[in-house]
PDB file of C-alpha atoms in Angstrom:
ATOM      1  CA  GLY A   1      14.069  -5.708 -16.997  1.00 66.00           C
ATOM      2  CA  ALA A   2      15.143  -8.957 -14.599  1.00 83.00           C
ATOM      3  CA  VAL A   3      12.308 -10.992 -16.352  1.00 92.00           C
ATOM      4  CA  VAL A   4      12.994 -14.692 -15.802  1.00 96.00           C
ATOM      5  CA  SER A   5      10.869 -17.136 -17.847  1.00 97.00           C
ATOM      6  CA  GLN A   6      10.210 -20.659 -16.953  1.00 98.00           C
ATOM      7  CA  HIS A   7       9.135 -23.595 -19.677  1.00 97.00           C
ATOM      8  CA  PRO A   8       6.459 -25.115 -19.966  1.00 97.00           C
ATOM      9  CA  SER A   9       4.153 -23.045 -18.353  1.00 97.00           C
ATOM     10  CA  ARG A  10       2.084 -26.571 -17.434  1.00 97.00           C
ATOM     11  CA  VAL A  11       2.956 -29.756 -18.275  1.00 97.00           C
ATOM     12  CA  ILE A  12       1.420 -33.698 -18.182  1.00 97.00           C
ATOM     13  CA  CYS A  13       3.550 -36.592 -18.213  1.00 95.00           C
ATOM     14  CA  LYS A  14       2.873 -40.330 -17.279  1.00 96.00           C
ATOM     15  CA  SER A  15       4.082 -42.020 -14.493  1.00 97.00           C
ATOM     16  CA  GLY A  16       8.184 -43.527 -14.942  1.00 97.00           C
ATOM     17  CA  THR A  17       8.074 -40.456 -17.440  1.00 97.00           C
ATOM     18  CA  SER A  18      11.153 -38.432 -17.106  1.00 97.00           C
ATOM     19  CA  VAL A  19      10.139 -34.676 -17.723  1.00 97.00           C
ATOM     20  CA  LYS A  20      12.429 -31.270 -18.622  1.00 97.00           C
ATOM     21  CA  ILE A  21      12.075 -27.576 -16.657  1.00 98.00           C
ATOM     22  CA  GLU A  22      13.717 -24.501 -17.771  1.00 97.00           C
ATOM     23  CA  CYS A  23      14.921 -21.729 -16.001  1.00 97.00           C
ATOM     24  CA  ARG A  24      16.315 -18.385 -18.697  1.00 96.00           C
ATOM     25  CA  SER A  25      17.192 -15.334 -17.246  1.00 94.00           C
ATOM     26  CA  LEU A  26      15.956 -12.998 -20.236  1.00 95.00           C
ATOM     27  CA  ASP A  27      17.622  -9.915 -19.830  1.00 91.00           C
ATOM     28  CA  PHE A  28      20.559 -10.909 -17.467  1.00 90.00           C
ATOM     29  CA  GLN A  29      22.846 -12.820 -16.354  1.00 91.00           C
ATOM     30  CA  ALA A  30      22.858 -14.954 -13.266  1.00 89.00           C
ATOM     31  CA  THR A  31      25.867 -17.328 -11.176  1.00 83.00           C
ATOM     32  CA  THR A  32      23.046 -18.614  -8.772  1.00 88.00           C
ATOM     33  CA  MET A  33      19.712 -20.527  -9.615  1.00 93.00           C
ATOM     34  CA  PHE A  34      16.839 -21.425  -6.557  1.00 94.00           C
ATOM     35  CA  TRP A  35      14.556 -24.211  -7.860  1.00 96.00           C
ATOM     36  CA  TYR A  36      11.979 -24.655  -5.562  1.00 96.00           C
ATOM     37  CA  ARG A  37       8.486 -26.116  -5.196  1.00 97.00           C
ATOM     38  CA  GLN A  38       5.182 -25.628  -3.771  1.00 96.00           C
ATOM     39  CA  PHE A  39       2.586 -27.935  -3.003  1.00 95.00           C
ATOM     40  CA  PRO A  40      -1.117 -27.039  -3.384  1.00 92.00           C
ATOM     41  CA  LYS A  41      -2.155 -24.021   0.089  1.00 90.00           C
ATOM     42  CA  GLN A  42       1.322 -24.899   1.119  1.00 93.00           C
ATOM     43  CA  SER A  43       4.367 -21.876   0.722  1.00 93.00           C
ATOM     44  CA  LEU A  44       7.516 -22.956  -0.982  1.00 94.00           C
ATOM     45  CA  MET A  45      10.096 -24.947  -0.350  1.00 95.00           C
ATOM     46  CA  LEU A  46      13.409 -24.657  -1.424  1.00 94.00           C
ATOM     47  CA  MET A  47      14.617 -27.200  -3.611  1.00 96.00           C
ATOM     48  CA  ALA A  48      18.238 -26.664  -4.445  1.00 95.00           C
ATOM     49  CA  THR A  49      21.214 -24.281  -4.867  1.00 92.00           C
ATOM     50  CA  SER A  50      22.634 -24.672  -8.978  1.00 90.00           C
ATOM     51  CA  ASN A  51      25.230 -22.558  -9.611  1.00 86.00           C
ATOM     52  CA  GLU A  52      26.970 -22.313 -13.330  1.00 84.00           C
ATOM     53  CA  GLY A  53      29.420 -24.485 -13.328  1.00 83.00           C
ATOM     54  CA  SER A  54      29.274 -25.899 -10.503  1.00 85.00           C
ATOM     55  CA  LYS A  55      27.196 -29.055  -9.117  1.00 88.00           C
ATOM     56  CA  ALA A  56      23.879 -28.089  -7.158  1.00 92.00           C
ATOM     57  CA  THR A  57      23.586 -28.599  -3.452  1.00 92.00           C
ATOM     58  CA  TYR A  58      20.467 -29.685  -2.731  1.00 95.00           C
ATOM     59  CA  GLU A  59      18.063 -29.115   0.599  1.00 94.00           C
ATOM     60  CA  GLN A  60      17.761 -31.803   2.815  1.00 94.00           C
ATOM     61  CA  GLY A  61      15.652 -34.791   1.896  1.00 94.00           C
ATOM     62  CA  VAL A  62      15.284 -33.890  -1.530  1.00 95.00           C
ATOM     63  CA  GLU A  63      16.548 -37.172  -3.580  1.00 94.00           C
ATOM     64  CA  LYS A  64      19.852 -35.288  -6.381  1.00 92.00           C
ATOM     65  CA  ASP A  65      19.344 -38.558  -8.563  1.00 95.00           C
ATOM     66  CA  LYS A  66      15.665 -37.519  -8.855  1.00 96.00           C
ATOM     67  CA  PHE A  67      15.346 -34.080  -9.118  1.00 97.00           C
ATOM     68  CA  LEU A  68      18.654 -33.158 -11.575  1.00 96.00           C
ATOM     69  CA  ILE A  69      19.658 -29.909 -11.526  1.00 95.00           C
ATOM     70  CA  ASN A  70      21.754 -28.782 -14.714  1.00 91.00           C
ATOM     71  CA  HIS A  71      23.161 -24.614 -14.349  1.00 89.00           C
ATOM     72  CA  ALA A  72      25.863 -24.857 -17.465  1.00 82.00           C
ATOM     73  CA  SER A  73      25.339 -20.722 -18.509  1.00 90.00           C
ATOM     74  CA  LEU A  74      24.682 -17.953 -17.072  1.00 91.00           C
ATOM     75  CA  THR A  75      21.114 -17.609 -18.371  1.00 94.00           C
ATOM     76  CA  LEU A  76      19.657 -20.994 -18.146  1.00 94.00           C
ATOM     77  CA  SER A  77      19.214 -23.446 -15.199  1.00 95.00           C
ATOM     78  CA  THR A  78      17.258 -26.746 -16.281  1.00 96.00           C
ATOM     79  CA  LEU A  79      15.322 -29.067 -13.316  1.00 97.00           C
ATOM     80  CA  THR A  80      15.141 -32.399 -14.612  1.00 97.00           C
ATOM     81  CA  VAL A  81      12.228 -34.657 -12.329  1.00 97.00           C
ATOM     82  CA  THR A  82      13.397 -38.565 -13.026  1.00 97.00           C
ATOM     83  CA  SER A  83      11.136 -41.389 -13.394  1.00 96.00           C
ATOM     84  CA  ALA A  84       8.220 -39.220 -11.875  1.00 96.00           C
ATOM     85  CA  HIS A  85       4.727 -40.311  -9.716  1.00 96.00           C
ATOM     86  CA  PRO A  86       2.272 -39.040  -9.084  1.00 96.00           C
ATOM     87  CA  GLU A  87       3.423 -37.299  -5.366  1.00 96.00           C
ATOM     88  CA  ASP A  88       6.040 -35.540  -7.856  1.00 97.00           C
ATOM     89  CA  SER A  89       2.673 -32.778  -9.062  1.00 97.00           C
ATOM     90  CA  SER A  90       3.487 -29.634  -8.147  1.00 97.00           C
ATOM     91  CA  PHE A  91       4.495 -26.195  -9.241  1.00 97.00           C
ATOM     92  CA  TYR A  92       7.825 -25.788  -9.475  1.00 98.00           C
ATOM     93  CA  ILE A  93       9.684 -22.570  -9.445  1.00 98.00           C
ATOM     94  CA  CYS A  94      13.191 -21.450  -9.494  1.00 97.00           C
ATOM     95  CA  SER A  95      14.285 -17.890  -9.267  1.00 95.00           C
ATOM     96  CA  ALA A  96      17.644 -16.204  -9.967  1.00 92.00           C
ATOM     97  CA  ARG A  97      20.370 -13.704  -9.018  1.00 87.00           C
ATOM     98  CA  PRO A  98      22.155 -11.136 -10.409  1.00 84.00           C
ATOM     99  CA  ALA A  99      25.681 -12.104 -11.462  1.00 79.00           C
ATOM    100  CA  GLY A 100      28.182  -9.413 -10.706  1.00 71.00           C
ATOM    101  CA  ARG A 101      26.879  -7.077  -7.473  1.00 61.00           C
ATOM    102  CA  LEU A 102      25.244  -7.128  -3.937  1.00 60.00           C
ATOM    103  CA  THR A 103      21.990  -7.416  -5.258  1.00 57.00           C
ATOM    104  CA  TYR A 104      19.664  -8.127  -2.150  1.00 62.00           C
ATOM    105  CA  GLU A 105      16.577  -8.862  -5.333  1.00 71.00           C
ATOM    106  CA  GLN A 106      15.667 -12.283  -6.330  1.00 84.00           C
ATOM    107  CA  TYR A 107      13.345 -12.351  -9.637  1.00 91.00           C
ATOM    108  CA  PHE A 108      11.666 -15.333  -9.514  1.00 95.00           C
ATOM    109  CA  GLY A 109      10.282 -17.545 -12.671  1.00 97.00           C
ATOM    110  CA  PRO A 110       6.285 -17.578 -13.345  1.00 97.00           C
ATOM    111  CA  GLY A 111       6.343 -21.259 -12.444  1.00 97.00           C
ATOM    112  CA  THR A 112       5.593 -24.574 -13.992  1.00 98.00           C
ATOM    113  CA  ARG A 113       2.505 -26.760 -12.615  1.00 97.00           C
ATOM    114  CA  LEU A 114       3.753 -30.583 -13.455  1.00 97.00           C
ATOM    115  CA  THR A 115       1.061 -32.907 -13.589  1.00 97.00           C
ATOM    116  CA  VAL A 116       2.442 -36.990 -13.447  1.00 97.00           C
ATOM    117  CA  THR A 117      -0.536 -39.722 -14.001  1.00 96.00           C
TER     118      THR A 117
ATOM    119  CA  ASP B   1      17.969 -17.876  10.065  1.00 59.00           C
ATOM    120  CA  ALA B   2      15.265 -16.063  12.909  1.00 63.00           C
ATOM    121  CA  LYS B   3      11.951 -17.653  12.425  1.00 87.00           C
ATOM    122  CA  THR B   4       9.042 -15.041  11.315  1.00 94.00           C
ATOM    123  CA  THR B   5       5.157 -15.261  12.609  1.00 95.00           C
ATOM    124  CA  GLN B   6       2.751 -13.616  10.507  1.00 97.00           C
ATOM    125  CA  PRO B   7      -0.692 -14.078  10.789  1.00 97.00           C
ATOM    126  CA  THR B   8      -2.902 -16.365   8.657  1.00 96.00           C
ATOM    127  CA  SER B   9      -4.767 -14.127   6.808  1.00 97.00           C
ATOM    128  CA  MET B  10      -6.204 -10.543   6.316  1.00 97.00           C
ATOM    129  CA  ASP B  11      -8.860  -8.549   4.859  1.00 97.00           C
ATOM    130  CA  CYS B  12      -8.480  -5.275   4.097  1.00 96.00           C
ATOM    131  CA  ALA B  13     -11.165  -3.033   1.754  1.00 97.00           C
ATOM    132  CA  GLU B  14     -10.582  -1.903  -1.515  1.00 97.00           C
ATOM    133  CA  GLY B  15      -8.800   1.653  -0.602  1.00 97.00           C
ATOM    134  CA  ARG B  16      -7.737   1.121   2.563  1.00 97.00           C
ATOM    135  CA  ALA B  17      -4.477   1.270   4.084  1.00 97.00           C
ATOM    136  CA  ALA B  18      -3.704  -2.827   4.219  1.00 98.00           C
ATOM    137  CA  ASN B  19      -0.779  -2.813   7.509  1.00 98.00           C
ATOM    138  CA  LEU B  20       0.899  -6.728   7.101  1.00 98.00           C
ATOM    139  CA  PRO B  21       2.139  -7.045  10.768  1.00 98.00           C
ATOM    140  CA  CYS B  22       5.590 -10.126  10.679  1.00 97.00           C
ATOM    141  CA  ASN B  23       7.128 -10.953  14.009  1.00 96.00           C
ATOM    142  CA  HIS B  24      10.758 -11.654  14.253  1.00 95.00           C
ATOM    143  CA  SER B  25      11.703 -11.297  17.487  1.00 94.00           C
ATOM    144  CA  THR B  26      15.009 -13.364  17.353  1.00 91.00           C
ATOM    145  CA  ILE B  27      16.297 -11.369  13.889  1.00 92.00           C
ATOM    146  CA  SER B  28      20.274 -10.582  15.082  1.00 87.00           C
ATOM    147  CA  GLY B  29      22.048  -7.767  13.433  1.00 86.00           C
ATOM    148  CA  ASN B  30      23.422  -8.749  10.328  1.00 83.00           C
ATOM    149  CA  GLU B  31      19.837  -9.871   8.838  1.00 87.00           C
ATOM    150  CA  TYR B  32      18.152  -7.468   6.181  1.00 89.00           C
ATOM    151  CA  VAL B  33      13.595  -8.642   6.118  1.00 93.00           C
ATOM    152  CA  TYR B  34      12.182  -8.936   3.411  1.00 92.00           C
ATOM    153  CA  TRP B  35       9.060  -9.020   1.507  1.00 95.00           C
ATOM    154  CA  TYR B  36       7.850 -10.631  -1.152  1.00 95.00           C
ATOM    155  CA  ARG B  37       4.407 -11.942  -2.620  1.00 97.00           C
ATOM    156  CA  GLN B  38       2.542 -13.791  -4.530  1.00 97.00           C
ATOM    157  CA  ILE B  39      -1.121 -14.214  -6.406  1.00 96.00           C
ATOM    158  CA  HIS B  40      -2.549 -16.879  -6.771  1.00 91.00           C
ATOM    159  CA  SER B  41      -0.563 -19.191  -9.264  1.00 89.00           C
ATOM    160  CA  GLN B  42       1.723 -17.413 -10.119  1.00 94.00           C
ATOM    161  CA  GLY B  43       5.726 -16.859  -8.335  1.00 94.00           C
ATOM    162  CA  PRO B  44       6.557 -14.854  -5.831  1.00 94.00           C
ATOM    163  CA  GLN B  45       7.033 -10.817  -6.470  1.00 93.00           C
ATOM    164  CA  TYR B  46       9.807  -8.742  -4.391  1.00 90.00           C
ATOM    165  CA  ILE B  47       8.416  -6.325  -2.067  1.00 94.00           C
ATOM    166  CA  ILE B  48      11.080  -4.770  -0.353  1.00 93.00           C
ATOM    167  CA  HIS B  49      13.687  -5.208   2.493  1.00 91.00           C
ATOM    168  CA  GLY B  50      15.101  -2.796   5.578  1.00 92.00           C
ATOM    169  CA  LEU B  51      17.769  -3.252   7.782  1.00 92.00           C
ATOM    170  CA  LYS B  52      16.977  -1.515  10.302  1.00 91.00           C
ATOM    171  CA  ASN B  53      15.294   2.254   8.863  1.00 88.00           C
ATOM    172  CA  ASN B  54      11.936   2.907   7.450  1.00 94.00           C
ATOM    173  CA  GLU B  55      11.785   2.485   3.402  1.00 96.00           C
ATOM    174  CA  THR B  56       9.398   3.067   0.876  1.00 97.00           C
ATOM    175  CA  ASN B  57       8.939   2.307  -3.044  1.00 95.00           C
ATOM    176  CA  GLU B  58       6.611   2.755  -5.354  1.00 95.00           C
ATOM    177  CA  MET B  59       4.991  -0.773  -4.016  1.00 95.00           C
ATOM    178  CA  ALA B  60       5.353  -0.047  -0.439  1.00 97.00           C
ATOM    179  CA  SER B  61       6.549   1.369   3.209  1.00 98.00           C
ATOM    180  CA  LEU B  62       8.353  -0.675   5.681  1.00 98.00           C
ATOM    181  CA  ILE B  63       8.317   0.143   9.385  1.00 98.00           C
ATOM    182  CA  ILE B  64      10.526  -2.195  11.465  1.00 97.00           C
ATOM    183  CA  THR B  65      10.656  -1.587  15.692  1.00 96.00           C
ATOM    184  CA  GLU B  66      14.031   0.134  16.800  1.00 95.00           C
ATOM    185  CA  ASP B  67      13.905  -3.273  18.556  1.00 95.00           C
ATOM    186  CA  ARG B  68      13.843  -5.134  15.443  1.00 95.00           C
ATOM    187  CA  LYS B  69      12.349  -7.438  16.386  1.00 95.00           C
ATOM    188  CA  SER B  70       9.152  -6.491  14.419  1.00 97.00           C
ATOM    189  CA  SER B  71       7.779  -5.286  10.982  1.00 97.00           C
ATOM    190  CA  THR B  72       5.143  -3.942   9.603  1.00 98.00           C
ATOM    191  CA  LEU B  73       5.007  -3.802   5.174  1.00 98.00           C
ATOM    192  CA  ILE B  74       1.989  -0.981   4.009  1.00 98.00           C
ATOM    193  CA  LEU B  75       0.711  -0.525   0.811  1.00 98.00           C
ATOM    194  CA  PRO B  76      -1.440   1.974   0.916  1.00 97.00           C
ATOM    195  CA  HIS B  77      -4.366   1.712  -1.043  1.00 95.00           C
ATOM    196  CA  ALA B  78      -4.351  -1.529  -0.896  1.00 97.00           C
ATOM    197  CA  THR B  79      -6.256  -2.188  -4.842  1.00 97.00           C
ATOM    198  CA  LEU B  80      -8.554  -5.729  -5.691  1.00 97.00           C
ATOM    199  CA  ARG B  81      -5.400  -6.885  -7.411  1.00 96.00           C
ATOM    200  CA  ASP B  82      -3.354  -6.980  -4.250  1.00 97.00           C
ATOM    201  CA  THR B  83      -5.371  -9.424  -2.807  1.00 98.00           C
ATOM    202  CA  ALA B  84      -1.872 -11.924  -2.887  1.00 98.00           C
ATOM    203  CA  VAL B  85      -0.394 -14.521  -0.327  1.00 97.00           C
ATOM    204  CA  TYR B  86       2.758 -12.089   1.332  1.00 98.00           C
ATOM    205  CA  TYR B  87       5.761 -13.295   2.880  1.00 97.00           C
ATOM    206  CA  CYS B  88       8.101 -12.173   4.917  1.00 96.00           C
ATOM    207  CA  ILE B  89      11.949 -13.365   5.482  1.00 93.00           C
ATOM    208  CA  VAL B  90      14.698 -12.439   7.527  1.00 90.00           C
ATOM    209  CA  ARG B  91      18.337 -13.564   5.964  1.00 83.00           C
ATOM    210  CA  PRO B  92      21.534 -11.932   6.457  1.00 73.00           C
ATOM    211  CA  ALA B  93      23.428 -10.309   3.058  1.00 64.00           C
ATOM    212  CA  VAL B  94      23.415 -12.135  -0.147  1.00 57.00           C
ATOM    213  CA  TYR B  95      26.541 -12.830   0.683  1.00 57.00           C
ATOM    214  CA  ASN B  96      25.925 -15.334   3.498  1.00 52.00           C
ATOM    215  CA  GLN B  97      24.488 -18.400   3.351  1.00 54.00           C
ATOM    216  CA  GLY B  98      24.726 -18.254  -1.284  1.00 62.00           C
ATOM    217  CA  GLY B  99      20.751 -15.734  -0.923  1.00 69.00           C
ATOM    218  CA  LYS B 100      18.862 -18.939  -0.376  1.00 77.00           C
ATOM    219  CA  LEU B 101      15.278 -17.496   0.933  1.00 84.00           C
ATOM    220  CA  ILE B 102      12.948 -19.795   3.383  1.00 85.00           C
ATOM    221  CA  PHE B 103       9.135 -18.724   2.994  1.00 90.00           C
ATOM    222  CA  GLY B 104       7.190 -19.501   6.067  1.00 90.00           C
ATOM    223  CA  GLN B 105       3.522 -19.775   5.574  1.00 92.00           C
ATOM    224  CA  GLY B 106       2.494 -15.863   4.916  1.00 96.00           C
ATOM    225  CA  THR B 107      -0.303 -14.214   4.837  1.00 97.00           C
ATOM    226  CA  GLU B 108      -3.124 -14.680   2.817  1.00 97.00           C
ATOM    227  CA  LEU B 109      -4.433 -11.020   2.158  1.00 98.00           C
ATOM    228  CA  SER B 110      -7.935 -10.444   0.994  1.00 98.00           C
ATOM    229  CA  VAL B 111      -8.570  -7.374  -0.374  1.00 98.00           C
ATOM    230  CA  LYS B 112     -11.997  -6.673  -1.210  1.00 96.00           C
ATOM    231  CA  PRO B 113     -14.909  -4.812  -2.484  1.00 95.00           C
TER     232      PRO B 113
END
């Protein structure tokens, strides 16, 4: 149980285009999902916290107009990188916290590798 | 959240115990110690967490010192598949701050044959 999927696993897009990444909790409902970014040889950096039915909370320094987050249901959150540039190339990882209980664990997706050419 | 300090890298022989230390000298009374690991190009995986008592599960043991200023994650019989970056994270209970995790640099554990 507690599986989180991401789609796509890899994506290559041209500079200036937008790309959407999906994060799904497959066997549980998640009121809260988190989005991280990871550059090569670096640690995960929290970008934003996504709550179902409300606006996401962005960490300091993360452009909310560039990284659009939608958490429309209890099993799906999406991250859209708008007007992507090569410096947005990174490994994007989501995590989900199960709803309805005081659980401490977060379950992470397998990540999406974005390459902007 | 309290800051953690971990060695950058460690080696361990296959079949031996891997002991990964973490210093969290500024930990406060309501903060838990969590361990996650990340195998190359995958999402992090939860390992174990604790408040002040030692904890054990099917993956590992967590030893927290009595003053709670440091802890050690123990993988009792390391295998090659345990090669990963191990993150020690200190954070309040989930009902504070929405439960977000802040990752430090972690320890890169290499298990060698």
